[in-house]
Amino acid sequence: MAATFELEIATPERLLVKELVTEAQVPAVGGEIGVLPGHAPLLSELGIGALSYVVNGEQRHLAVAGGVVEVQAETCRVLAMAAEKPSEIDSSRARAAEKRATDRLATMKDNLDYARALNALNRAQARLRVAK
Ligand code: ATP
């Protein structure tokens, strides 16, 4: 079996990653998916969180926020609604988004707004984790 597989991470606007990697940890909606070469085929909804992968023994991270992930034996393709590398993350913006969402969550009653604010909070906190 091959020691690597191709990881492709894109948003509708751009391609962020297209590399041969040895492993990846993908935050799916149902929980973390650990991907190694030869993984069984899988299609899942992407969650909000930190996606990590290993290239030549070096671990890298990205913040991702929703989308889909498709895994095949020799490929893992992530199409994310938003994704940022650590160097691209504006931490002040994420902290402001975190505060806005926290304030909204403290005052609201409507369920739909609650889910929206919670997602915004999760996106901001994932960005702050990855930016570190
Ligand atoms: P905000 O309220 O600050 O816009 P958001 O979570 O609503 O945050 P998204 O809708 O997830 O933002 O993303 C919109 C676009 O802005 C995407 O292209 C995303 O990559 C980018 N983006 C959002 N927050 C940041 C950030 N803190 N640093 C860099 N890019 C960001």
mmCIF file of N, CA, C and O in Angstrom, residues 33-129:
data_model
loop_
_atom_site.group_PDB
_atom_site.id
_atom_site.type_symbol
_atom_site.label_atom_id
_atom_site.label_comp_id
_atom_site.label_asym_id
_atom_site.label_seq_id
_atom_site.Cartn_x
_atom_site.Cartn_y
_atom_site.Cartn_z
ATOM 1 N N ILE A 33 -12.399 12.572 11.664
ATOM 2 C CA ILE A 33 -12.077 11.432 10.811
ATOM 3 C C ILE A 33 -10.559 11.387 10.679
ATOM 4 O O ILE A 33 -9.935 12.363 10.255
ATOM 5 N N GLY A 34 -9.967 10.275 11.036
ATOM 6 C CA GLY A 34 -8.527 10.080 10.858
ATOM 7 C C GLY A 34 -8.314 9.395 9.514
ATOM 8 O O GLY A 34 -8.881 8.329 9.278
ATOM 9 N N VAL A 35 -7.550 10.024 8.623
ATOM 10 C CA VAL A 35 -7.355 9.454 7.287
ATOM 11 C C VAL A 35 -5.900 9.015 7.115
ATOM 12 O O VAL A 35 -4.975 9.794 7.371
ATOM 13 N N LEU A 36 -5.731 7.768 6.697
ATOM 14 C CA LEU A 36 -4.420 7.212 6.357
ATOM 15 C C LEU A 36 -4.519 6.654 4.937
ATOM 16 O O LEU A 36 -5.640 6.462 4.438
ATOM 17 N N PRO A 37 -3.398 6.382 4.266
ATOM 18 C CA PRO A 37 -3.490 5.796 2.925
ATOM 19 C C PRO A 37 -4.320 4.510 2.956
ATOM 20 O O PRO A 37 -4.246 3.742 3.919
ATOM 21 N N GLY A 38 -5.137 4.314 1.934
ATOM 22 C CA GLY A 38 -5.933 3.089 1.863
ATOM 23 C C GLY A 38 -7.238 3.152 2.629
ATOM 24 O O GLY A 38 -7.911 2.144 2.820
ATOM 25 N N HIS A 39 -7.621 4.344 3.079
ATOM 26 C CA HIS A 39 -8.870 4.500 3.849
ATOM 27 C C HIS A 39 -10.072 4.054 3.009
ATOM 28 O O HIS A 39 -10.103 4.247 1.795
ATOM 29 N N ALA A 40 -11.065 3.497 3.641
ATOM 30 C CA ALA A 40 -12.297 3.094 2.944
ATOM 31 C C ALA A 40 -12.999 4.332 2.389
ATOM 32 O O ALA A 40 -12.946 5.403 3.000
ATOM 33 N N PRO A 41 -13.673 4.213 1.243
ATOM 34 C CA PRO A 41 -14.383 5.352 0.655
ATOM 35 C C PRO A 41 -15.419 5.914 1.621
ATOM 36 O O PRO A 41 -16.090 5.154 2.329
ATOM 37 N N LEU A 42 -15.531 7.236 1.610
ATOM 38 C CA LEU A 42 -16.418 7.883 2.576
ATOM 39 C C LEU A 42 -16.786 9.278 2.090
ATOM 40 O O LEU A 42 -15.972 9.952 1.456
ATOM 41 N N LEU A 43 -18.017 9.659 2.312
ATOM 42 C CA LEU A 43 -18.460 11.017 1.992
ATOM 43 C C LEU A 43 -19.145 11.556 3.242
ATOM 44 O O LEU A 43 -20.040 10.900 3.786
ATOM 45 N N SER A 44 -18.707 12.720 3.700
ATOM 46 C CA SER A 44 -19.275 13.215 4.953
ATOM 47 C C SER A 44 -19.375 14.736 4.934
ATOM 48 O O SER A 44 -18.677 15.410 4.174
ATOM 49 N N GLU A 45 -20.239 15.245 5.782
ATOM 50 C CA GLU A 45 -20.363 16.698 5.912
ATOM 51 C C GLU A 45 -19.215 17.210 6.784
ATOM 52 O O GLU A 45 -18.912 16.612 7.833
ATOM 53 N N LEU A 46 -18.586 18.277 6.329
ATOM 54 C CA LEU A 46 -17.469 18.861 7.075
ATOM 55 C C LEU A 46 -18.015 19.735 8.207
ATOM 56 O O LEU A 46 -18.965 20.492 8.003
ATOM 57 N N GLY A 47 -17.398 19.630 9.371
ATOM 58 C CA GLY A 47 -17.822 20.459 10.497
ATOM 59 C C GLY A 47 -17.028 21.756 10.550
ATOM 60 O O GLY A 47 -16.435 22.186 9.556
ATOM 61 N N ILE A 48 -16.999 22.353 11.715
ATOM 62 C CA ILE A 48 -16.221 23.576 11.943
ATOM 63 C C ILE A 48 -15.087 23.198 12.889
ATOM 64 O O ILE A 48 -15.334 22.584 13.924
ATOM 65 N N GLY A 49 -13.855 23.525 12.520
ATOM 66 C CA GLY A 49 -12.765 23.172 13.419
ATOM 67 C C GLY A 49 -11.410 23.265 12.773
ATOM 68 O O GLY A 49 -11.237 23.897 11.737
ATOM 69 N N ALA A 50 -10.447 22.599 13.409
ATOM 70 C CA ALA A 50 -9.078 22.578 12.899
ATOM 71 C C ALA A 50 -8.870 21.284 12.128
ATOM 72 O O ALA A 50 -9.176 20.206 12.628
ATOM 73 N N LEU A 51 -8.383 21.416 10.901
ATOM 74 C CA LEU A 51 -8.019 20.240 10.096
ATOM 75 C C LEU A 51 -6.499 20.163 10.144
ATOM 76 O O LEU A 51 -5.829 21.181 9.945
ATOM 77 N N SER A 52 -5.952 18.992 10.444
ATOM 78 C CA SER A 52 -4.492 18.891 10.463
ATOM 79 C C SER A 52 -4.035 17.783 9.517
ATOM 80 O O SER A 52 -4.793 16.851 9.228
ATOM 81 N N TYR A 53 -2.802 17.927 9.035
ATOM 82 C CA TYR A 53 -2.251 16.905 8.137
ATOM 83 C C TYR A 53 -0.735 16.909 8.269
ATOM 84 O O TYR A 53 -0.150 17.877 8.797
ATOM 85 N N VAL A 54 -0.103 15.839 7.803
ATOM 86 C CA VAL A 54 1.341 15.695 7.955
ATOM 87 C C VAL A 54 1.994 15.553 6.577
ATOM 88 O O VAL A 54 1.628 14.680 5.795
ATOM 89 N N VAL A 55 2.946 16.458 6.297
ATOM 90 C CA VAL A 55 3.722 16.436 5.051
ATOM 91 C C VAL A 55 5.191 16.269 5.419
ATOM 92 O O VAL A 55 5.717 17.096 6.170
ATOM 93 N N ASN A 56 5.840 15.248 4.916
ATOM 94 C CA ASN A 56 7.264 14.998 5.220
ATOM 95 C C ASN A 56 7.545 15.088 6.721
ATOM 96 O O ASN A 56 8.515 15.726 7.138
ATOM 97 N N GLY A 57 6.674 14.529 7.529
ATOM 98 C CA GLY A 57 6.877 14.511 8.982
ATOM 99 C C GLY A 57 6.493 15.798 9.690
ATOM 100 O O GLY A 57 6.575 15.887 10.910
ATOM 101 N N GLU A 58 6.077 16.810 8.921
ATOM 102 C CA GLU A 58 5.731 18.103 9.544
ATOM 103 C C GLU A 58 4.209 18.254 9.609
ATOM 104 O O GLU A 58 3.517 18.095 8.604
ATOM 105 N N GLN A 59 3.703 18.571 10.808
ATOM 106 C CA GLN A 59 2.257 18.723 10.957
ATOM 107 C C GLN A 59 1.824 20.161 10.637
ATOM 108 O O GLN A 59 2.470 21.111 11.071
ATOM 109 N N ARG A 60 0.766 20.265 9.856
ATOM 110 C CA ARG A 60 0.223 21.586 9.504
ATOM 111 C C ARG A 60 -1.253 21.643 9.848
ATOM 112 O O ARG A 60 -1.921 20.604 9.897
ATOM 113 N N HIS A 61 -1.737 22.872 10.045
ATOM 114 C CA HIS A 61 -3.133 23.061 10.459
ATOM 115 C C HIS A 61 -3.831 24.081 9.578
ATOM 116 O O HIS A 61 -3.198 24.987 9.038
ATOM 117 N N LEU A 62 -5.140 23.931 9.540
ATOM 118 C CA LEU A 62 -5.979 24.868 8.791
ATOM 119 C C LEU A 62 -7.293 24.994 9.546
ATOM 120 O O LEU A 62 -7.770 24.007 10.118
ATOM 121 N N ALA A 63 -7.898 26.162 9.511
ATOM 122 C CA ALA A 63 -9.256 26.295 10.065
ATOM 123 C C ALA A 63 -10.234 26.052 8.920
ATOM 124 O O ALA A 63 -10.045 26.579 7.818
ATOM 125 N N VAL A 64 -11.245 25.233 9.164
ATOM 126 C CA VAL A 64 -12.262 24.984 8.130
ATOM 127 C C VAL A 64 -13.643 25.191 8.738
ATOM 128 O O VAL A 64 -13.845 25.029 9.942
ATOM 129 N N ALA A 65 -14.585 25.567 7.876
ATOM 130 C CA ALA A 65 -15.933 25.866 8.393
ATOM 131 C C ALA A 65 -16.999 25.370 7.423
ATOM 132 O O ALA A 65 -17.424 26.099 6.531
ATOM 133 N N GLY A 66 -17.396 24.127 7.590
ATOM 134 C CA GLY A 66 -18.506 23.575 6.811
ATOM 135 C C GLY A 66 -18.106 23.201 5.401
ATOM 136 O O GLY A 66 -17.122 23.708 4.859
ATOM 137 N N GLY A 67 -18.874 22.282 4.800
ATOM 138 C CA GLY A 67 -18.587 21.822 3.449
ATOM 139 C C GLY A 67 -18.730 20.312 3.378
ATOM 140 O O GLY A 67 -19.536 19.727 4.101
ATOM 141 N N VAL A 68 -17.926 19.701 2.497
ATOM 142 C CA VAL A 68 -17.964 18.239 2.384
ATOM 143 C C VAL A 68 -16.548 17.689 2.313
ATOM 144 O O VAL A 68 -15.621 18.378 1.880
ATOM 145 N N VAL A 69 -16.422 16.432 2.731
ATOM 146 C CA VAL A 69 -15.143 15.741 2.597
ATOM 147 C C VAL A 69 -15.417 14.395 1.934
ATOM 148 O O VAL A 69 -16.369 13.696 2.294
ATOM 149 N N GLU A 70 -14.586 14.083 0.939
ATOM 150 C CA GLU A 70 -14.696 12.798 0.242
ATOM 151 C C GLU A 70 -13.364 12.077 0.368
ATOM 152 O O GLU A 70 -12.316 12.644 0.032
ATOM 153 N N VAL A 71 -13.405 10.862 0.874
ATOM 154 C CA VAL A 71 -12.177 10.076 1.020
ATOM 155 C C VAL A 71 -12.235 8.865 0.103
ATOM 156 O O VAL A 71 -13.275 8.193 0.014
ATOM 157 N N GLN A 72 -11.122 8.612 -0.601
ATOM 158 C CA GLN A 72 -10.934 7.391 -1.379
ATOM 159 C C GLN A 72 -9.596 6.809 -0.929
ATOM 160 O O GLN A 72 -8.862 7.452 -0.179
ATOM 161 N N ALA A 73 -9.267 5.620 -1.414
ATOM 162 C CA ALA A 73 -8.028 4.967 -0.950
ATOM 163 C C ALA A 73 -6.793 5.855 -1.133
ATOM 164 O O ALA A 73 -5.916 5.900 -0.274
ATOM 165 N N GLU A 74 -6.744 6.618 -2.242
ATOM 166 C CA GLU A 74 -5.525 7.392 -2.520
ATOM 167 C C GLU A 74 -5.750 8.894 -2.557
ATOM 168 O O GLU A 74 -4.851 9.649 -2.956
ATOM 169 N N THR A 75 -6.950 9.339 -2.161
ATOM 170 C CA THR A 75 -7.227 10.786 -2.161
ATOM 171 C C THR A 75 -8.141 11.163 -0.994
ATOM 172 O O THR A 75 -8.932 10.359 -0.513
ATOM 173 N N CYS A 76 -7.999 12.419 -0.581
ATOM 174 C CA CYS A 76 -8.943 12.992 0.376
ATOM 175 C C CYS A 76 -9.217 14.403 -0.139
ATOM 176 O O CYS A 76 -8.288 15.218 -0.258
ATOM 177 N N ARG A 77 -10.464 14.652 -0.495
ATOM 178 C CA ARG A 77 -10.809 15.961 -1.052
ATOM 179 C C ARG A 77 -11.751 16.673 -0.100
ATOM 180 O O ARG A 77 -12.787 16.124 0.281
ATOM 181 N N VAL A 78 -11.367 17.902 0.231
ATOM 182 C CA VAL A 78 -12.186 18.704 1.134
ATOM 183 C C VAL A 78 -12.643 19.936 0.365
ATOM 184 O O VAL A 78 -11.810 20.685 -0.163
ATOM 185 N N LEU A 79 -13.943 20.116 0.276
ATOM 186 C CA LEU A 79 -14.482 21.348 -0.305
ATOM 187 C C LEU A 79 -15.167 22.093 0.838
ATOM 188 O O LEU A 79 -16.207 21.660 1.341
ATOM 189 N N ALA A 80 -14.497 23.162 1.281
ATOM 190 C CA ALA A 80 -14.957 23.867 2.479
ATOM 191 C C ALA A 80 -15.639 25.178 2.105
ATOM 192 O O ALA A 80 -15.279 25.817 1.117
ATOM 193 N N MET A 81 -16.634 25.572 2.893
ATOM 194 C CA MET A 81 -17.282 26.862 2.643
ATOM 195 C C MET A 81 -16.299 27.998 2.966
ATOM 196 O O MET A 81 -16.287 29.016 2.293
ATOM 197 N N ALA A 82 -15.485 27.800 3.999
ATOM 198 C CA ALA A 82 -14.397 28.745 4.297
ATOM 199 C C ALA A 82 -13.235 27.954 4.871
ATOM 200 O O ALA A 82 -13.432 26.964 5.579
ATOM 201 N N ALA A 83 -12.015 28.379 4.555
ATOM 202 C CA ALA A 83 -10.817 27.713 5.086
ATOM 203 C C ALA A 83 -9.683 28.723 5.098
ATOM 204 O O ALA A 83 -9.566 29.542 4.186
ATOM 205 N N GLU A 84 -8.882 28.692 6.150
ATOM 206 C CA GLU A 84 -7.752 29.618 6.243
ATOM 207 C C GLU A 84 -6.529 28.909 6.809
ATOM 208 O O GLU A 84 -6.642 28.115 7.736
ATOM 209 N N LYS A 85 -5.352 29.256 6.265
ATOM 210 C CA LYS A 85 -4.089 28.829 6.847
ATOM 211 C C LYS A 85 -3.811 29.718 8.059
ATOM 212 O O LYS A 85 -4.309 30.860 8.098
ATOM 213 N N PRO A 86 -2.976 29.259 9.021
ATOM 214 C CA PRO A 86 -2.713 30.058 10.218
ATOM 215 C C PRO A 86 -2.276 31.491 9.887
ATOM 216 O O PRO A 86 -2.739 32.450 10.502
ATOM 217 N N SER A 87 -1.388 31.639 8.891
ATOM 218 C CA SER A 87 -0.853 32.969 8.561
ATOM 219 C C SER A 87 -1.914 33.892 7.963
ATOM 220 O O SER A 87 -1.720 35.104 7.903
ATOM 221 N N GLU A 88 -3.021 33.326 7.508
ATOM 222 C CA GLU A 88 -4.068 34.147 6.882
ATOM 223 C C GLU A 88 -5.108 34.621 7.887
ATOM 224 O O GLU A 88 -5.964 35.446 7.558
ATOM 225 N N ILE A 89 -5.055 34.060 9.070
ATOM 226 C CA ILE A 89 -6.116 34.367 10.039
ATOM 227 C C ILE A 89 -5.872 35.707 10.717
ATOM 228 O O ILE A 89 -4.793 35.977 11.239
ATOM 229 N N ASP A 90 -6.890 36.535 10.666
ATOM 230 C CA ASP A 90 -6.868 37.824 11.347
ATOM 231 C C ASP A 90 -7.465 37.580 12.746
ATOM 232 O O ASP A 90 -8.675 37.420 12.890
ATOM 233 N N SER A 91 -6.573 37.510 13.742
ATOM 234 C CA SER A 91 -7.031 37.141 15.084
ATOM 235 C C SER A 91 -7.937 38.200 15.699
ATOM 236 O O SER A 91 -8.880 37.859 16.425
ATOM 237 N N SER A 92 -7.679 39.480 15.402
ATOM 238 C CA SER A 92 -8.555 40.536 15.970
ATOM 239 C C SER A 92 -9.962 40.366 15.425
ATOM 240 O O SER A 92 -10.946 40.509 16.158
ATOM 241 N N ARG A 93 -10.052 40.066 14.129
ATOM 242 C CA ARG A 93 -11.374 39.847 13.522
ATOM 243 C C ARG A 93 -12.068 38.643 14.174
ATOM 244 O O ARG A 93 -13.259 38.692 14.477
ATOM 245 N N ALA A 94 -11.303 37.564 14.400
ATOM 246 C CA ALA A 94 -11.895 36.363 15.015
ATOM 247 C C ALA A 94 -12.319 36.651 16.453
ATOM 248 O O ALA A 94 -13.374 36.181 16.896
ATOM 249 N N ARG A 95 -11.515 37.447 17.176
ATOM 250 C CA ARG A 95 -11.892 37.778 18.559
ATOM 251 C C ARG A 95 -13.159 38.625 18.574
ATOM 252 O O ARG A 95 -14.037 38.446 19.420
ATOM 253 N N ALA A 96 -13.272 39.551 17.610
ATOM 254 C CA ALA A 96 -14.479 40.391 17.525
ATOM 255 C C ALA A 96 -15.694 39.524 17.190
ATOM 256 O O ALA A 96 -16.779 39.694 17.777
ATOM 257 N N ALA A 97 -15.514 38.554 16.272
ATOM 258 C CA ALA A 97 -16.619 37.650 15.911
ATOM 259 C C ALA A 97 -16.994 36.780 17.111
ATOM 260 O O ALA A 97 -18.178 36.524 17.360
ATOM 261 N N GLU A 98 -15.984 36.359 17.863
ATOM 262 C CA GLU A 98 -16.240 35.541 19.063
ATOM 263 C C GLU A 98 -17.063 36.330 20.078
ATOM 264 O O GLU A 98 -18.041 35.836 20.634
ATOM 265 N N LYS A 99 -16.693 37.596 20.271
ATOM 266 C CA LYS A 99 -17.412 38.423 21.245
ATOM 267 C C LYS A 99 -18.852 38.665 20.784
ATOM 268 O O LYS A 99 -19.796 38.548 21.565
ATOM 269 N N ARG A 100 -19.018 38.999 19.501
ATOM 270 C CA ARG A 100 -20.373 39.229 18.968
ATOM 271 C C ARG A 100 -21.260 38.006 19.189
ATOM 272 O O ARG A 100 -22.390 38.114 19.639
ATOM 273 N N ALA A 101 -20.701 36.827 18.871
ATOM 274 C CA ALA A 101 -21.487 35.594 18.988
ATOM 275 C C ALA A 101 -21.796 35.294 20.460
ATOM 276 O O ALA A 101 -22.910 34.883 20.797
ATOM 277 N N THR A 102 -20.821 35.507 21.333
ATOM 278 C CA THR A 102 -21.045 35.250 22.768
ATOM 279 C C THR A 102 -22.120 36.177 23.311
ATOM 280 O O THR A 102 -23.011 35.741 24.055
ATOM 281 N N ASP A 103 -22.074 37.451 22.913
ATOM 282 C CA ASP A 103 -23.083 38.416 23.373
ATOM 283 C C ASP A 103 -24.467 38.010 22.870
ATOM 284 O O ASP A 103 -25.448 38.065 23.608
ATOM 285 N N ARG A 104 -24.532 37.590 21.596
ATOM 286 C CA ARG A 104 -25.820 37.182 21.025
ATOM 287 C C ARG A 104 -26.369 35.963 21.753
ATOM 288 O O ARG A 104 -27.559 35.891 22.072
ATOM 289 N N LEU A 105 -25.488 35.012 22.019
ATOM 290 C CA LEU A 105 -25.939 33.776 22.687
ATOM 291 C C LEU A 105 -26.479 34.063 24.086
ATOM 292 O O LEU A 105 -27.380 33.369 24.563
ATOM 293 N N ALA A 106 -25.934 35.099 24.718
ATOM 294 C CA ALA A 106 -26.359 35.411 26.089
ATOM 295 C C ALA A 106 -27.755 36.009 26.133
ATOM 296 O O ALA A 106 -28.413 35.969 27.175
ATOM 297 N N THR A 107 -28.214 36.555 25.006
ATOM 298 C CA THR A 107 -29.486 37.298 25.059
ATOM 299 C C THR A 107 -30.615 36.661 24.257
ATOM 300 O O THR A 107 -31.771 37.008 24.448
ATOM 301 N N MET A 108 -30.335 35.745 23.364
ATOM 302 C CA MET A 108 -31.391 35.328 22.433
ATOM 303 C C MET A 108 -32.222 34.140 22.888
ATOM 304 O O MET A 108 -31.817 33.363 23.744
ATOM 305 N N LYS A 109 -33.412 34.039 22.249
ATOM 306 C CA LYS A 109 -34.314 32.939 22.588
ATOM 307 C C LYS A 109 -34.632 32.096 21.367
ATOM 308 O O LYS A 109 -34.863 30.902 21.471
ATOM 309 N N ASP A 110 -34.648 32.720 20.188
ATOM 310 C CA ASP A 110 -35.029 32.025 18.960
ATOM 311 C C ASP A 110 -33.998 30.946 18.578
ATOM 312 O O ASP A 110 -32.810 31.190 18.580
ATOM 313 N N ASN A 111 -34.475 29.733 18.264
ATOM 314 C CA ASN A 111 -33.580 28.599 18.021
ATOM 315 C C ASN A 111 -32.691 28.757 16.801
ATOM 316 O O ASN A 111 -31.530 28.362 16.808
ATOM 317 N N LEU A 112 -33.275 29.310 15.724
ATOM 318 C CA LEU A 112 -32.506 29.447 14.494
ATOM 319 C C LEU A 112 -31.358 30.421 14.705
ATOM 320 O O LEU A 112 -30.217 30.164 14.311
ATOM 321 N N ASP A 113 -31.664 31.551 15.342
ATOM 322 C CA ASP A 113 -30.617 32.530 15.629
ATOM 323 C C ASP A 113 -29.577 31.937 16.570
ATOM 324 O O ASP A 113 -28.393 32.229 16.471
ATOM 325 N N TYR A 114 -30.047 31.110 17.481
ATOM 326 C CA TYR A 114 -29.142 30.491 18.441
ATOM 327 C C TYR A 114 -28.119 29.609 17.694
ATOM 328 O O TYR A 114 -26.920 29.700 17.920
ATOM 329 N N ALA A 115 -28.646 28.784 16.774
ATOM 330 C CA ALA A 115 -27.761 27.893 16.004
ATOM 331 C C ALA A 115 -26.768 28.712 15.177
ATOM 332 O O ALA A 115 -25.590 28.364 15.085
ATOM 333 N N ARG A 116 -27.260 29.807 14.595
ATOM 334 C CA ARG A 116 -26.371 30.666 13.787
ATOM 335 C C ARG A 116 -25.251 31.256 14.640
ATOM 336 O O ARG A 116 -24.094 31.279 14.253
ATOM 337 N N ALA A 117 -25.643 31.767 15.810
ATOM 338 C CA ALA A 117 -24.650 32.392 16.690
ATOM 339 C C ALA A 117 -23.660 31.350 17.202
ATOM 340 O O ALA A 117 -22.460 31.618 17.318
ATOM 341 N N LEU A 118 -24.167 30.144 17.486
ATOM 342 C CA LEU A 118 -23.276 29.093 17.978
ATOM 343 C C LEU A 118 -22.272 28.700 16.890
ATOM 344 O O LEU A 118 -21.086 28.508 17.159
ATOM 345 N N ASN A 119 -22.736 28.612 15.637
ATOM 346 C CA ASN A 119 -21.825 28.312 14.524
ATOM 347 C C ASN A 119 -20.785 29.416 14.370
ATOM 348 O O ASN A 119 -19.606 29.145 14.129
ATOM 349 N N ALA A 120 -21.226 30.672 14.489
ATOM 350 C CA ALA A 120 -20.287 31.803 14.371
ATOM 351 C C ALA A 120 -19.246 31.733 15.487
ATOM 352 O O ALA A 120 -18.053 31.964 15.262
ATOM 353 N N LEU A 121 -19.708 31.375 16.685
ATOM 354 C CA LEU A 121 -18.779 31.241 17.819
ATOM 355 C C LEU A 121 -17.777 30.117 17.539
ATOM 356 O O LEU A 121 -16.571 30.281 17.738
ATOM 357 N N ASN A 122 -18.273 28.988 17.041
ATOM 358 C CA ASN A 122 -17.372 27.860 16.738
ATOM 359 C C ASN A 122 -16.357 28.227 15.657
ATOM 360 O O ASN A 122 -15.183 27.850 15.748
ATOM 361 N N ARG A 123 -16.799 28.972 14.631
ATOM 362 C CA ARG A 123 -15.858 29.381 13.574
ATOM 363 C C ARG A 123 -14.765 30.276 14.154
ATOM 364 O O ARG A 123 -13.581 30.091 13.873
ATOM 365 N N ALA A 124 -15.173 31.245 14.957
ATOM 366 C CA ALA A 124 -14.202 32.197 15.532
ATOM 367 C C ALA A 124 -13.205 31.456 16.420
ATOM 368 O O ALA A 124 -11.986 31.697 16.352
ATOM 369 N N GLN A 125 -13.712 30.516 17.233
ATOM 370 C CA GLN A 125 -12.805 29.821 18.162
ATOM 371 C C GLN A 125 -11.885 28.854 17.415
ATOM 372 O O GLN A 125 -10.722 28.681 17.805
ATOM 373 N N ALA A 126 -12.369 28.245 16.332
ATOM 374 C CA ALA A 126 -11.494 27.373 15.522
ATOM 375 C C ALA A 126 -10.373 28.218 14.924
ATOM 376 O O ALA A 126 -9.210 27.813 14.899
ATOM 377 N N ARG A 127 -10.718 29.423 14.429
ATOM 378 C CA ARG A 127 -9.689 30.295 13.827
ATOM 379 C C ARG A 127 -8.654 30.695 14.879
ATOM 380 O O ARG A 127 -7.455 30.704 14.605
ATOM 381 N N LEU A 128 -9.112 31.008 16.070
ATOM 382 C CA LEU A 128 -8.170 31.426 17.116
ATOM 383 C C LEU A 128 -7.256 30.261 17.516
ATOM 384 O O LEU A 128 -6.065 30.459 17.751
ATOM 385 N N ARG A 129 -7.808 29.047 17.544
ATOM 386 C CA ARG A 129 -6.979 27.869 17.873
ATOM 387 C C ARG A 129 -5.913 27.655 16.798
ATOM 388 O O ARG A 129 -4.750 27.413 17.099
#
